[in-house]
Amino acid sequence: MRTPLIIVFITLIAASAQAQGLGYVEGGLAGLVDPFPGNRSDSFHAGGGGEVVAADRLGVGGEIGFFSRLITASGNATLHLTPLSAPKAGAFVTGGYSRFGIGDGEGGFNAWNVGAGAHVWFGDRTGLRLEFRDHIRPDERGTTQYWSIRAGIAFR
């Protein structure tokens, strides 16, 4: 319960600090790598989300999407390595908490995520978003990774 409250609190602070909004929709190839030999899977990961970016560099936001048949939700912090207002392109790194399997009869699970990517802006408001993201699920049997390489549209 604390995590959603912290995200709301940070978002409110960022909004009062002349923050800028960023939204996106993206999808792409994904896969599963787990500690059991021979258990690999190819999949598709699609999602959409948004973030509030303060001081043109630090963002906080969320995403909802699908990883294969699993509904996913993530809360992330993002560091934009170049200002979000840069006219042509900018890189970013991101990380946070993910919940997989929302509404799945088999039960959901928690994971951490890390990622990196770039925005290539076509104009003042619209651009291309490219991202690699890895969801890491710690488990007593071994760590499972849910990776994805995605591309889509970004709005600022």
Short mmCIF file of C-alpha atoms in Angstrom, two decimals:
data_model
loop_
_atom_site.label_atom_id
_atom_site.label_comp_id
_atom_site.label_asym_id
_atom_site.label_seq_id
_atom_site.Cartn_x
_atom_site.Cartn_y
_atom_site.Cartn_z
CA MET A 1 0.00 0.00 0.00
CA ARG A 2 2.92 2.34 0.62
CA THR A 3 4.24 2.18 -2.96
CA PRO A 4 1.12 3.70 -4.62
CA LEU A 5 1.05 6.46 -1.99
CA ILE A 6 4.71 7.27 -2.58
CA ILE A 7 4.14 7.41 -6.36
CA VAL A 8 1.17 9.78 -5.91
CA PHE A 9 3.18 11.99 -3.53
CA ILE A 10 6.16 12.22 -5.91
CA THR A 11 3.83 12.91 -8.85
CA LEU A 12 2.18 15.79 -6.98
CA ILE A 13 5.57 17.28 -6.09
CA ALA A 14 6.73 16.93 -9.70
CA ALA A 15 3.52 18.50 -11.00
CA SER A 16 4.06 21.55 -8.82
CA ALA A 17 7.65 21.93 -10.08
CA GLN A 18 6.68 22.98 -13.63
CA ALA A 19 6.70 19.39 -14.82
CA GLN A 20 6.18 18.14 -18.34
CA GLY A 21 4.03 15.19 -19.34
CA LEU A 22 5.08 12.27 -21.52
CA GLY A 23 2.87 9.45 -22.82
CA TYR A 24 3.59 6.43 -24.98
CA VAL A 25 2.20 3.28 -26.59
CA GLU A 26 4.62 0.57 -27.67
CA GLY A 27 5.00 -3.12 -28.42
CA GLY A 28 7.51 -5.65 -29.60
CA LEU A 29 9.29 -8.94 -29.26
CA ALA A 30 9.63 -10.46 -25.81
CA GLY A 31 10.85 -13.59 -24.16
CA LEU A 32 11.21 -15.54 -20.96
CA VAL A 33 14.44 -16.89 -19.53
CA ASP A 34 14.22 -18.93 -16.34
CA PRO A 35 16.61 -21.12 -14.35
CA PHE A 36 15.19 -24.40 -15.64
CA PRO A 37 17.16 -25.77 -18.64
CA GLY A 38 15.32 -25.63 -21.93
CA ASN A 39 12.45 -23.52 -20.62
CA ARG A 40 12.58 -20.49 -22.92
CA SER A 41 9.66 -18.78 -24.54
CA ASP A 42 9.14 -16.22 -27.29
CA SER A 43 6.32 -13.78 -26.77
CA PHE A 44 5.01 -10.27 -27.38
CA HIS A 45 4.92 -7.36 -24.91
CA ALA A 46 2.64 -4.38 -25.53
CA GLY A 47 1.90 -1.52 -23.20
CA GLY A 48 1.09 2.10 -22.76
CA GLY A 49 1.79 4.58 -20.05
CA GLY A 50 2.80 8.01 -19.03
CA GLU A 51 5.02 9.95 -16.72
CA VAL A 52 5.43 13.36 -15.20
CA VAL A 53 8.92 14.75 -15.84
CA ALA A 54 10.31 17.43 -13.50
CA ALA A 55 13.25 19.69 -14.33
CA ASP A 56 13.34 18.15 -17.84
CA ARG A 57 15.22 15.07 -16.53
CA LEU A 58 13.57 13.04 -13.72
CA GLY A 59 10.25 11.32 -14.34
CA VAL A 60 7.85 9.17 -12.36
CA GLY A 61 5.01 7.26 -13.97
CA GLY A 62 3.23 4.05 -14.71
CA GLU A 63 2.39 1.58 -17.44
CA ILE A 64 -0.20 -1.10 -18.07
CA GLY A 65 0.05 -3.76 -20.73
CA PHE A 66 0.19 -7.40 -21.75
CA PHE A 67 3.10 -9.84 -21.69
CA SER A 68 1.82 -12.84 -23.60
CA ARG A 69 -1.42 -13.71 -21.74
CA LEU A 70 -0.44 -11.88 -18.53
CA ILE A 71 -1.74 -8.41 -17.70
CA THR A 72 1.10 -6.27 -16.33
CA ALA A 73 1.29 -3.02 -14.37
CA SER A 74 4.46 -1.10 -13.53
CA GLY A 75 5.43 1.96 -11.52
CA ASN A 76 8.77 3.45 -12.56
CA ALA A 77 11.24 6.25 -12.07
CA THR A 78 13.00 7.47 -15.22
CA LEU A 79 16.17 9.48 -15.71
CA HIS A 80 16.31 11.27 -19.06
CA LEU A 81 20.01 11.53 -19.97
CA THR A 82 19.26 14.41 -22.32
CA PRO A 83 16.55 16.98 -21.57
CA LEU A 84 13.08 15.82 -22.58
CA SER A 85 12.67 19.14 -24.39
CA ALA A 86 15.63 18.36 -26.71
CA PRO A 87 14.42 18.98 -30.26
CA LYS A 88 15.70 15.81 -31.99
CA ALA A 89 16.51 12.86 -29.73
CA GLY A 90 17.15 11.82 -26.17
CA ALA A 91 18.13 8.73 -24.18
CA PHE A 92 16.70 7.46 -20.89
CA VAL A 93 17.13 4.77 -18.24
CA THR A 94 14.24 3.49 -16.13
CA GLY A 95 13.53 1.13 -13.29
CA GLY A 96 10.80 0.18 -10.85
CA TYR A 97 8.26 -2.35 -9.64
CA SER A 98 6.03 -4.57 -11.79
CA ARG A 99 3.05 -6.79 -11.05
CA PHE A 100 2.41 -9.66 -13.49
CA GLY A 101 -0.67 -11.82 -13.84
CA ILE A 102 -3.32 -9.36 -12.72
CA GLY A 103 -6.66 -11.15 -12.97
CA ASP A 104 -4.99 -14.44 -13.88
CA GLY A 105 -6.59 -17.46 -12.21
CA GLU A 106 -3.16 -18.94 -11.52
CA GLY A 107 -2.15 -15.99 -9.33
CA GLY A 108 0.06 -13.00 -9.93
CA PHE A 109 3.63 -12.27 -8.96
CA ASN A 110 5.95 -9.35 -8.28
CA ALA A 111 9.03 -8.36 -10.28
CA TRP A 112 11.55 -5.55 -10.54
CA ASN A 113 12.23 -3.93 -13.89
CA VAL A 114 15.11 -2.06 -15.49
CA GLY A 115 15.33 -0.61 -18.94
CA ALA A 116 16.97 1.80 -21.33
CA GLY A 117 15.87 3.49 -24.50
CA ALA A 118 15.60 6.59 -26.61
CA HIS A 119 13.09 9.01 -28.06
CA VAL A 120 13.48 10.37 -31.59
CA TRP A 121 11.23 13.40 -31.97
CA PHE A 122 9.52 14.15 -35.30
CA GLY A 123 8.22 17.51 -34.11
CA ASP A 124 7.35 19.39 -30.95
CA ARG A 125 4.89 16.80 -29.65
CA THR A 126 5.26 13.39 -31.37
CA GLY A 127 8.11 10.94 -31.76
CA LEU A 128 9.36 7.37 -31.91
CA ARG A 129 10.11 5.52 -28.65
CA LEU A 130 12.58 2.60 -28.61
CA GLU A 131 13.13 0.61 -25.42
CA PHE A 132 14.71 -2.54 -23.98
CA ARG A 133 13.13 -3.62 -20.68
CA ASP A 134 13.92 -6.58 -18.40
CA HIS A 135 11.50 -7.67 -15.66
CA ILE A 136 13.35 -9.66 -13.01
CA ARG A 137 11.33 -12.07 -10.86
CA PRO A 138 13.27 -13.32 -7.83
CA ASP A 139 12.20 -16.79 -6.70
CA GLU A 140 13.60 -19.36 -4.27
CA ARG A 141 13.90 -21.77 -7.23
CA GLY A 142 15.92 -19.22 -9.23
CA THR A 143 15.49 -15.87 -10.94
CA THR A 144 13.24 -15.61 -14.00
CA GLN A 145 13.63 -12.78 -16.51
CA TYR A 146 10.90 -11.42 -18.77
CA TRP A 147 12.64 -9.26 -21.39
CA SER A 148 11.26 -7.17 -24.24
CA ILE A 149 12.47 -5.01 -27.10
CA ARG A 150 9.73 -2.53 -27.97
CA ALA A 151 9.04 0.37 -30.31
CA GLY A 152 6.12 2.75 -30.47
CA ILE A 153 4.85 6.31 -30.44
CA ALA A 154 5.64 8.89 -27.75
CA PHE A 155 3.82 12.15 -27.01
CA ARG A 156 5.11 15.11 -25.00
#
